[in-house]
Amino acid sequence: MPPRIVEIRKNVLKKNDLLARELRTRFERAGVLVVNLVSSPGAGKTSLLEGTLRALLERAEAAAVLVGDLETDNDARRLGATGAPVRQIETHGICHLDARMVADRLAGWDLGTLDYLFIENVGNLVCPAAYDLGEEVRVALLSVTEGEDKPVKYPVLFHSADLALVTKIDLAAACEFSRRAAYGNLRSVCPATRIIETSAKRADGLADWLDFLVARRAGRKGNVCV
Amino acid sequence: MPPRIVEIRKNVLKKNDLLARELRTRFERAGVLVVNLVSSPGAGKTSLLEGTLRALLERAEAAAVLVGDLETDNDARRLGATGAPVRQIETHGICHLDARMVADRLAGWDLGTLDYLFIENVGNLVCPAAYDLGEEVRVALLSVTEGEDKPVKYPVLFHSADLALVTKIDLAAACEFSRRAAYGNLRSVCPATRIIETSAKRADGLADWLDFLVARRAGRKGNVCV
């Protein structure tokens, strides 16, 4: 990038970090666990959230979602059908969410009434990595259909994640997915990362994922790559 | 985005367009068909190219690849194993290729010796859409594992493509892929787009894809969304 662009980008990220810090304080004070979900397009963020919201609602936990998309409200409508409160951020061509978009879209929402707030980021393995949204937990989803090398090809994102959630595990055999290769790659960019295998279709891994969320909310941090 | 960023981004894209125009003239004069492949991470660009290069080499056609990746030379090594000339562009965190990267990496290459030059873009459905690389043909890959709604969620990219190449069709049944929904969505953002279904595993669609390339090289443009 030309030096002027680099300079401006640094300023943008610095401003974002300052605002994200304010958001983080606000989330902590409200007692809401904020989880930022990042992945390739179509890795299964929305399907995972549909199951998660339904399970949390059954346990009488208050969960809500901010969903980011370039265009369409498909995901927001799917998630709203669970009964959870859902708000959409339409980015209109911007390739990631940032702290300003999140702060603006929270206006008028009483965070103190929520136990969990999920932020479904734009489907993109590059740009969302650089933008702190004030979340406490960042989850990187890796679909078995994408190939085992994605963690080493997109190391910044996978390194920044607290949890790697492997999705569509029901397709592992059909895709000849090698756990050894994939998890070796994950651990090479983030040695202590926790890995949970899931299938939205078969509800595999949902219990482990919910346990992870409950533990994180209770303040027991678990394995985190620092 | 703040107005200053928008302004600078416009200038960057304008400069890119000017350089892309020069590249396009250079490619036309050299008689090489340049094809820019864009998709989500893991949609199968490299696997498609492995089969394509082998088939073109068997026909004694001269094909080469410029492969873009944030990190690692995995794809370049896989493609180099076909025997075709391969050069890598490591973007180190940049989320797309641009015309300057392509022009720089072409240095010293005699394009007149090539029939086809494939450019494998960074895996990203957002940012590469805005950057013309001087290609004659832009191909958007859509994996059946990603879900049918990607064309409407990433309309700029799919609208800018001359061909939609549906990959991993062997997994269609396992993914409950709906052709009707997916192709309806594709046609809603690009009514005249040509669609070819492929499977790198079973070599499905390879003949149609090669026919498309040969026809485009021969100057018969076929269906193009304008």
Tab-separated table of N, CA, C and O in Angstrom, chain A residues 1-98:
chain	number	residue	atom	x	y	z
A	1	MET	N	0.847	-1.201	0.000
A	1	MET	CA	0.000	0.000	0.000
A	1	MET	C	0.879	1.247	0.000
A	1	MET	O	1.939	1.246	0.618
A	2	PRO	N	0.439	2.336	-0.656
A	2	PRO	CA	1.206	3.582	-0.612
A	2	PRO	C	1.283	4.095	0.836
A	2	PRO	O	0.353	3.868	1.619
A	3	PRO	N	2.369	4.830	1.179
A	3	PRO	CA	2.567	5.276	2.572
A	3	PRO	C	1.386	6.065	3.145
A	3	PRO	O	1.048	5.911	4.317
A	4	ARG	N	0.735	6.887	2.308
A	4	ARG	CA	-0.395	7.691	2.831
A	4	ARG	C	-1.542	6.788	3.286
A	4	ARG	O	-2.195	7.048	4.281
A	5	ILE	N	-1.775	5.741	2.505
A	5	ILE	CA	-2.846	4.798	2.853
A	5	ILE	C	-2.502	4.078	4.156
A	5	ILE	O	-3.345	3.910	5.042
A	6	VAL	N	-1.243	3.658	4.267
A	6	VAL	CA	-0.809	2.953	5.478
A	6	VAL	C	-1.022	3.841	6.692
A	6	VAL	O	-1.553	3.409	7.728
A	7	GLU	N	-0.657	5.115	6.549
A	7	GLU	CA	-0.779	6.076	7.652
A	7	GLU	C	-2.244	6.237	8.073
A	7	GLU	O	-2.589	6.190	9.251
A	8	ILE	N	-3.103	6.424	7.082
A	8	ILE	CA	-4.533	6.619	7.372
A	8	ILE	C	-5.131	5.358	7.979
A	8	ILE	O	-5.922	5.411	8.916
A	9	ARG	N	-4.703	4.201	7.459
A	9	ARG	CA	-5.211	2.933	7.991
A	9	ARG	C	-4.819	2.785	9.470
A	9	ARG	O	-5.624	2.347	10.286
A	10	LYS	N	-3.582	3.178	9.779
A	10	LYS	CA	-3.129	3.116	11.184
A	10	LYS	C	-4.009	3.988	12.072
A	10	LYS	O	-4.376	3.605	13.173
A	11	ASN	N	-4.319	5.180	11.577
A	11	ASN	CA	-5.171	6.084	12.366
A	11	ASN	C	-6.572	5.508	12.554
A	11	ASN	O	-7.147	5.612	13.635
A	12	VAL	N	-7.103	4.915	11.481
A	12	VAL	CA	-8.439	4.312	11.559
A	12	VAL	C	-8.441	3.203	12.618
A	12	VAL	O	-9.339	3.126	13.463
A	13	LEU	N	-7.403	2.353	12.566
A	13	LEU	CA	-7.349	1.236	13.510
A	13	LEU	C	-7.154	1.732	14.939
A	13	LEU	O	-7.715	1.173	15.881
A	14	LYS	N	-6.382	2.800	15.099
A	14	LYS	CA	-6.156	3.350	16.445
A	14	LYS	C	-7.474	3.880	17.017
A	14	LYS	O	-7.828	3.604	18.162
A	15	LYS	N	-8.202	4.628	16.195
A	15	LYS	CA	-9.507	5.143	16.630
A	15	LYS	C	-10.446	3.983	16.969
A	15	LYS	O	-11.218	4.031	17.927
A	16	ASN	N	-10.404	2.942	16.122
A	16	ASN	CA	-11.260	1.775	16.363
A	16	ASN	C	-10.909	1.130	17.707
A	16	ASN	O	-11.805	0.761	18.477
A	17	ASP	N	-9.615	0.997	17.973
A	17	ASP	CA	-9.181	0.362	19.229
A	17	ASP	C	-9.663	1.146	20.447
A	17	ASP	O	-10.058	0.558	21.455
A	18	LEU	N	-9.617	2.472	20.347
A	18	LEU	CA	-10.068	3.306	21.477
A	18	LEU	C	-11.559	3.117	21.731
A	18	LEU	O	-11.998	2.947	22.867
A	19	LEU	N	-12.324	3.101	20.649
A	19	LEU	CA	-13.767	2.926	20.788
A	19	LEU	C	-14.089	1.507	21.272
A	19	LEU	O	-14.989	1.309	22.103
A	20	ALA	N	-13.338	0.523	20.784
A	20	ALA	CA	-13.555	-0.872	21.211
A	20	ALA	C	-13.289	-1.017	22.706
A	20	ALA	O	-13.989	-1.759	23.402
A	21	ARG	N	-12.296	-0.271	23.209
A	21	ARG	CA	-11.991	-0.335	24.641
A	21	ARG	C	-13.175	0.187	25.458
A	21	ARG	O	-13.553	-0.386	26.464
A	22	GLU	N	-13.755	1.283	24.972
A	22	GLU	CA	-14.956	1.816	25.660
A	22	GLU	C	-16.093	0.806	25.640
A	22	GLU	O	-16.791	0.613	26.640
A	23	LEU	N	-16.276	0.186	24.474
A	23	LEU	CA	-17.347	-0.810	24.359
A	23	LEU	C	-17.120	-1.962	25.331
A	23	LEU	O	-18.041	-2.438	25.996
A	24	ARG	N	-15.862	-2.415	25.408
A	24	ARG	CA	-15.536	-3.561	26.278
A	24	ARG	C	-15.900	-3.245	27.733
A	24	ARG	O	-16.483	-4.077	28.439
A	25	THR	N	-15.552	-2.031	28.162
A	25	THR	CA	-15.890	-1.613	29.530
A	25	THR	C	-17.405	-1.623	29.733
A	25	THR	O	-17.911	-2.103	30.744
A	26	ARG	N	-18.106	-1.107	28.718
A	26	ARG	CA	-19.565	-1.052	28.792
A	26	ARG	C	-20.164	-2.461	28.875
A	26	ARG	O	-21.088	-2.709	29.658
A	27	PHE	N	-19.642	-3.392	28.084
A	27	PHE	CA	-20.153	-4.768	28.085
A	27	PHE	C	-19.889	-5.431	29.444
A	27	PHE	O	-20.746	-6.125	29.986
A	28	GLU	N	-18.694	-5.198	29.973
A	28	GLU	CA	-18.340	-5.808	31.269
A	28	GLU	C	-19.256	-5.301	32.377
A	28	GLU	O	-19.751	-6.064	33.190
A	29	ARG	N	-19.477	-3.980	32.359
A	29	ARG	CA	-20.349	-3.381	33.391
A	29	ARG	C	-21.772	-3.932	33.294
A	29	ARG	O	-22.446	-4.114	34.310
A	30	ALA	N	-22.217	-4.176	32.053
A	30	ALA	CA	-23.592	-4.671	31.860
A	30	ALA	C	-23.700	-6.163	32.172
A	30	ALA	O	-24.804	-6.705	32.252
A	31	GLY	N	-22.541	-6.839	32.305
A	31	GLY	CA	-22.562	-8.275	32.609
A	31	GLY	C	-22.960	-9.142	31.434
A	31	GLY	O	-23.426	-10.267	31.594
A	32	VAL	N	-22.758	-8.615	30.210
A	32	VAL	CA	-23.105	-9.390	29.014
A	32	VAL	C	-21.820	-9.932	28.382
A	32	VAL	O	-20.832	-9.217	28.267
A	33	LEU	N	-21.830	-11.215	28.040
A	33	LEU	CA	-20.676	-11.794	27.347
A	33	LEU	C	-20.841	-11.543	25.853
A	33	LEU	O	-21.821	-11.990	25.248
A	34	VAL	N	-19.872	-10.834	25.269
A	34	VAL	CA	-19.964	-10.504	23.845
A	34	VAL	C	-19.014	-11.383	23.038
A	34	VAL	O	-17.822	-11.492	23.349
A	35	VAL	N	-19.570	-12.032	22.029
A	35	VAL	CA	-18.842	-13.026	21.236
A	35	VAL	C	-18.866	-12.610	19.772
A	35	VAL	O	-19.940	-12.432	19.192
A	36	ASN	N	-17.688	-12.450	19.181
A	36	ASN	CA	-17.551	-12.036	17.783
A	36	ASN	C	-17.241	-13.271	16.935
A	36	ASN	O	-16.229	-13.932	17.148
A	37	LEU	N	-18.129	-13.595	15.998
A	37	LEU	CA	-17.969	-14.789	15.166
A	37	LEU	C	-17.436	-14.405	13.795
A	37	LEU	O	-18.074	-13.629	13.071
A	38	VAL	N	-16.294	-14.969	13.432
A	38	VAL	CA	-15.671	-14.643	12.145
A	38	VAL	C	-15.392	-15.926	11.364
A	38	VAL	O	-15.048	-16.950	11.945
A	39	SER	N	-15.536	-15.842	10.047
A	39	SER	CA	-15.271	-17.006	9.195
A	39	SER	C	-15.355	-16.597	7.737
A	39	SER	O	-15.746	-15.474	7.402
A	40	SER	N	-15.045	-17.544	6.853
A	40	SER	CA	-15.315	-17.402	5.422
A	40	SER	C	-16.812	-17.272	5.186
A	40	SER	O	-17.597	-17.699	6.037
A	41	PRO	N	-17.214	-16.776	4.015
A	41	PRO	CA	-18.631	-16.835	3.672
A	41	PRO	C	-19.087	-18.297	3.660
A	41	PRO	O	-18.384	-19.171	3.156
A	42	GLY	N	-20.249	-18.550	4.236
A	42	GLY	CA	-20.828	-19.885	4.129
A	42	GLY	C	-20.210	-20.945	5.029
A	42	GLY	O	-20.442	-22.133	4.827
A	43	ALA	N	-19.429	-20.551	6.027
A	43	ALA	CA	-18.828	-21.548	6.924
A	43	ALA	C	-19.826	-22.020	7.979
A	43	ALA	O	-19.578	-23.015	8.671
A	44	GLY	N	-20.934	-21.295	8.120
A	44	GLY	CA	-21.976	-21.781	9.033
A	44	GLY	C	-22.202	-20.947	10.281
A	44	GLY	O	-22.727	-21.461	11.272
A	45	LYS	N	-21.875	-19.658	10.236
A	45	LYS	CA	-22.087	-18.799	11.407
A	45	LYS	C	-23.571	-18.721	11.764
A	45	LYS	O	-23.938	-18.848	12.942
A	46	THR	N	-24.401	-18.506	10.761
A	46	THR	CA	-25.834	-18.325	11.038
A	46	THR	C	-26.464	-19.622	11.539
A	46	THR	O	-27.240	-19.608	12.506
A	47	SER	N	-26.114	-20.745	10.916
A	47	SER	CA	-26.661	-22.033	11.371
A	47	SER	C	-26.228	-22.331	12.806
A	47	SER	O	-27.024	-22.804	13.622
A	48	LEU	N	-24.971	-22.060	13.116
A	48	LEU	CA	-24.501	-22.265	14.490
A	48	LEU	C	-25.311	-21.406	15.456
A	48	LEU	O	-25.752	-21.881	16.516
A	49	LEU	N	-25.528	-20.147	15.072
A	49	LEU	CA	-26.253	-19.238	15.966
A	49	LEU	C	-27.715	-19.640	16.131
A	49	LEU	O	-28.277	-19.480	17.219
A	50	GLU	N	-28.326	-20.153	15.078
A	50	GLU	CA	-29.730	-20.593	15.210
A	50	GLU	C	-29.838	-21.626	16.331
A	50	GLU	O	-30.687	-21.497	17.230
A	51	GLY	N	-28.962	-22.634	16.296
A	51	GLY	CA	-28.993	-23.676	17.339
A	51	GLY	C	-28.631	-23.130	18.707
A	51	GLY	O	-29.222	-23.512	19.729
A	52	THR	N	-27.666	-22.231	18.725
A	52	THR	CA	-27.192	-21.659	19.995
A	52	THR	C	-28.295	-20.835	20.662
A	52	THR	O	-28.533	-20.954	21.875
A	53	LEU	N	-28.952	-19.997	19.862
A	53	LEU	CA	-30.011	-19.131	20.417
A	53	LEU	C	-31.151	-19.976	20.977
A	53	LEU	O	-31.645	-19.724	22.077
A	54	ARG	N	-31.546	-21.013	20.196
A	54	ARG	CA	-32.653	-21.857	20.660
A	54	ARG	C	-32.288	-22.547	21.978
A	54	ARG	O	-33.098	-22.600	22.913
A	55	ALA	N	-31.048	-23.036	22.056
A	55	ALA	CA	-30.617	-23.745	23.268
A	55	ALA	C	-30.539	-22.795	24.461
A	55	ALA	O	-30.940	-23.141	25.579
A	56	LEU	N	-30.047	-21.584	24.237
A	56	LEU	CA	-29.940	-20.622	25.343
A	56	LEU	C	-31.329	-20.172	25.803
A	56	LEU	O	-31.567	-20.008	27.008
A	57	LEU	N	-32.228	-19.989	24.843
A	57	LEU	CA	-33.591	-19.581	25.217
A	57	LEU	C	-34.272	-20.668	26.051
A	57	LEU	O	-34.977	-20.367	27.015
A	58	GLU	N	-34.026	-21.938	25.681
A	58	GLU	CA	-34.595	-23.056	26.462
A	58	GLU	C	-34.095	-23.037	27.904
A	58	GLU	O	-34.790	-23.469	28.817
A	59	ARG	N	-32.860	-22.584	28.079
A	59	ARG	CA	-32.288	-22.496	29.431
A	59	ARG	C	-32.644	-21.175	30.118
A	59	ARG	O	-32.024	-20.823	31.127
A	60	ALA	N	-33.514	-20.406	29.483
A	60	ALA	CA	-33.950	-19.102	30.017
A	60	ALA	C	-32.799	-18.107	30.148
A	60	ALA	O	-32.787	-17.243	31.022
A	61	GLU	N	-31.811	-18.254	29.236
A	61	GLU	CA	-30.739	-17.269	29.168
A	61	GLU	C	-31.126	-16.227	28.113
A	61	GLU	O	-31.695	-16.573	27.075
A	62	ALA	N	-30.798	-14.973	28.371
A	62	ALA	CA	-31.170	-13.904	27.439
A	62	ALA	C	-30.028	-13.662	26.449
A	62	ALA	O	-28.969	-13.162	26.825
A	63	ALA	N	-30.267	-14.053	25.194
A	63	ALA	CA	-29.233	-13.892	24.166
A	63	ALA	C	-29.770	-13.061	23.017
A	63	ALA	O	-30.950	-13.160	22.665
A	64	ALA	N	-28.902	-12.248	22.432
A	64	ALA	CA	-29.292	-11.408	21.295
A	64	ALA	C	-28.162	-11.413	20.273
A	64	ALA	O	-27.053	-11.877	20.547
A	65	VAL	N	-28.466	-10.896	19.087
A	65	VAL	CA	-27.480	-10.916	18.000
A	65	VAL	C	-27.436	-9.584	17.262
A	65	VAL	O	-28.474	-8.983	16.983
A	66	LEU	N	-26.211	-9.160	16.955
A	66	LEU	CA	-25.977	-8.110	15.950
A	66	LEU	C	-25.414	-8.826	14.736
A	66	LEU	O	-24.363	-9.470	14.848
A	67	VAL	N	-26.083	-8.722	13.589
A	67	VAL	CA	-25.613	-9.480	12.434
A	67	VAL	C	-25.168	-8.538	11.317
A	67	VAL	O	-25.898	-7.638	10.911
A	68	GLY	N	-23.936	-8.751	10.867
A	68	GLY	CA	-23.356	-7.899	9.831
A	68	GLY	C	-23.410	-8.576	8.479
A	68	GLY	O	-23.073	-9.747	8.355
A	69	ASP	N	-23.846	-7.848	7.468
A	69	ASP	CA	-23.882	-8.369	6.108
A	69	ASP	C	-23.690	-7.224	5.140
A	69	ASP	O	-24.126	-6.108	5.407
A	70	LEU	N	-23.070	-7.498	4.002
A	70	LEU	CA	-22.931	-6.474	2.969
A	70	LEU	C	-24.296	-6.069	2.438
A	70	LEU	O	-24.580	-4.891	2.240
A	71	GLU	N	-25.101	-7.061	2.150
A	71	GLU	CA	-26.425	-6.842	1.565
A	71	GLU	C	-27.348	-7.940	2.079
A	71	GLU	O	-26.882	-8.979	2.513
A	72	THR	N	-28.624	-7.723	1.971
A	72	THR	CA	-29.704	-8.658	2.326
A	72	THR	C	-29.858	-8.786	3.848
A	72	THR	O	-28.896	-8.628	4.595
A	73	ASP	N	-31.098	-9.098	4.248
A	73	ASP	CA	-31.349	-9.350	5.666
A	73	ASP	C	-31.693	-10.821	5.888
A	73	ASP	O	-32.361	-11.179	6.850
A	74	ASN	N	-31.192	-11.683	4.990
A	74	ASN	CA	-31.459	-13.136	5.087
A	74	ASN	C	-31.118	-13.679	6.467
A	74	ASN	O	-31.908	-14.374	7.100
A	75	ASP	N	-29.892	-13.377	6.916
A	75	ASP	CA	-29.423	-13.957	8.182
A	75	ASP	C	-30.215	-13.395	9.353
A	75	ASP	O	-30.583	-14.125	10.279
A	76	ALA	N	-30.486	-12.088	9.306
A	76	ALA	CA	-31.235	-11.464	10.396
A	76	ALA	C	-32.622	-12.099	10.512
A	76	ALA	O	-33.112	-12.363	11.614
A	77	ARG	N	-33.246	-12.387	9.369
A	77	ARG	CA	-34.580	-13.007	9.409
A	77	ARG	C	-34.508	-14.427	9.948
A	77	ARG	O	-35.331	-14.828	10.768
A	78	ARG	N	-33.481	-15.177	9.516
A	78	ARG	CA	-33.327	-16.556	10.030
A	78	ARG	C	-33.141	-16.540	11.543
A	78	ARG	O	-33.725	-17.340	12.269
A	79	LEU	N	-32.315	-15.625	12.013
A	79	LEU	CA	-32.016	-15.589	13.454
A	79	LEU	C	-33.202	-15.057	14.249
A	79	LEU	O	-33.485	-15.528	15.351
A	80	GLY	N	-33.919	-14.090	13.674
A	80	GLY	CA	-35.081	-13.534	14.349
A	80	GLY	C	-36.171	-14.588	14.574
A	80	GLY	O	-36.934	-14.509	15.546
A	81	ALA	N	-36.215	-15.586	13.686
A	81	ALA	CA	-37.227	-16.643	13.793
A	81	ALA	C	-37.040	-17.489	15.059
A	81	ALA	O	-37.952	-18.210	15.466
A	82	THR	N	-35.881	-17.401	15.689
A	82	THR	CA	-35.656	-18.155	16.936
A	82	THR	C	-36.365	-17.490	18.110
A	82	THR	O	-36.490	-18.080	19.176
A	83	GLY	N	-36.776	-16.236	17.920
A	83	GLY	CA	-37.406	-15.498	19.018
A	83	GLY	C	-36.447	-14.563	19.725
A	83	GLY	O	-36.858	-13.739	20.551
A	84	ALA	N	-35.155	-14.667	19.424
A	84	ALA	CA	-34.166	-13.789	20.068
A	84	ALA	C	-34.193	-12.400	19.419
A	84	ALA	O	-34.512	-12.275	18.238
A	85	PRO	N	-33.861	-11.367	20.196
A	85	PRO	CA	-33.749	-10.034	19.586
A	85	PRO	C	-32.558	-9.990	18.624
A	85	PRO	O	-31.468	-10.454	18.964
A	86	VAL	N	-32.790	-9.462	17.441
A	86	VAL	CA	-31.747	-9.417	16.404
A	86	VAL	C	-31.731	-8.034	15.781
A	86	VAL	O	-32.794	-7.496	15.446
A	87	ARG	N	-30.553	-7.469	15.648
A	87	ARG	CA	-30.421	-6.221	14.899
A	87	ARG	C	-29.402	-6.417	13.790
A	87	ARG	O	-28.412	-7.116	13.969
A	88	GLN	N	-29.647	-5.765	12.670
A	88	GLN	CA	-28.772	-5.952	11.524
A	88	GLN	C	-27.910	-4.726	11.265
A	88	GLN	O	-28.362	-3.590	11.379
A	89	ILE	N	-26.663	-4.982	10.890
A	89	ILE	CA	-25.790	-3.922	10.387
A	89	ILE	C	-25.545	-4.222	8.913
A	89	ILE	O	-24.907	-5.222	8.581
A	90	GLU	N	-26.081	-3.385	8.030
A	90	GLU	CA	-25.808	-3.579	6.605
A	90	GLU	C	-24.607	-2.718	6.250
A	90	GLU	O	-24.640	-1.495	6.418
A	91	THR	N	-23.535	-3.347	5.783
A	91	THR	CA	-22.290	-2.590	5.605
A	91	THR	C	-22.197	-1.949	4.219
A	91	THR	O	-21.303	-1.136	3.999
A	92	HIS	N	-23.076	-2.349	3.290
A	92	HIS	CA	-23.072	-1.780	1.932
A	92	HIS	C	-21.674	-1.724	1.325
A	92	HIS	O	-21.158	-0.643	1.019
A	93	GLY	N	-21.069	-2.870	1.206
A	93	GLY	CA	-19.788	-2.952	0.497
A	93	GLY	C	-18.566	-2.942	1.405
A	93	GLY	O	-17.479	-3.287	0.956
A	94	ILE	N	-18.710	-2.540	2.663
A	94	ILE	CA	-17.555	-2.574	3.570
A	94	ILE	C	-17.340	-4.035	3.999
A	94	ILE	O	-18.291	-4.740	4.336
A	95	CYS	N	-16.080	-4.440	4.010
A	95	CYS	CA	-15.738	-5.860	4.107
A	95	CYS	C	-15.602	-6.381	5.536
A	95	CYS	O	-15.116	-7.494	5.741
A	96	HIS	N	-15.987	-5.596	6.530
A	96	HIS	CA	-15.819	-5.997	7.929
A	96	HIS	C	-16.744	-5.127	8.786
A	96	HIS	O	-17.204	-4.080	8.330
A	97	LEU	N	-16.977	-5.552	10.015
A	97	LEU	CA	-17.616	-4.660	10.991
A	97	LEU	C	-16.527	-3.883	11.724
A	97	LEU	O	-15.393	-4.350	11.843
A	98	ASP	N	-16.863	-2.707	12.223
A	98	ASP	CA	-15.932	-1.984	13.092
A	98	ASP	C	-16.671	-1.538	14.358
A	98	ASP	O	-17.897	-1.676	14.464
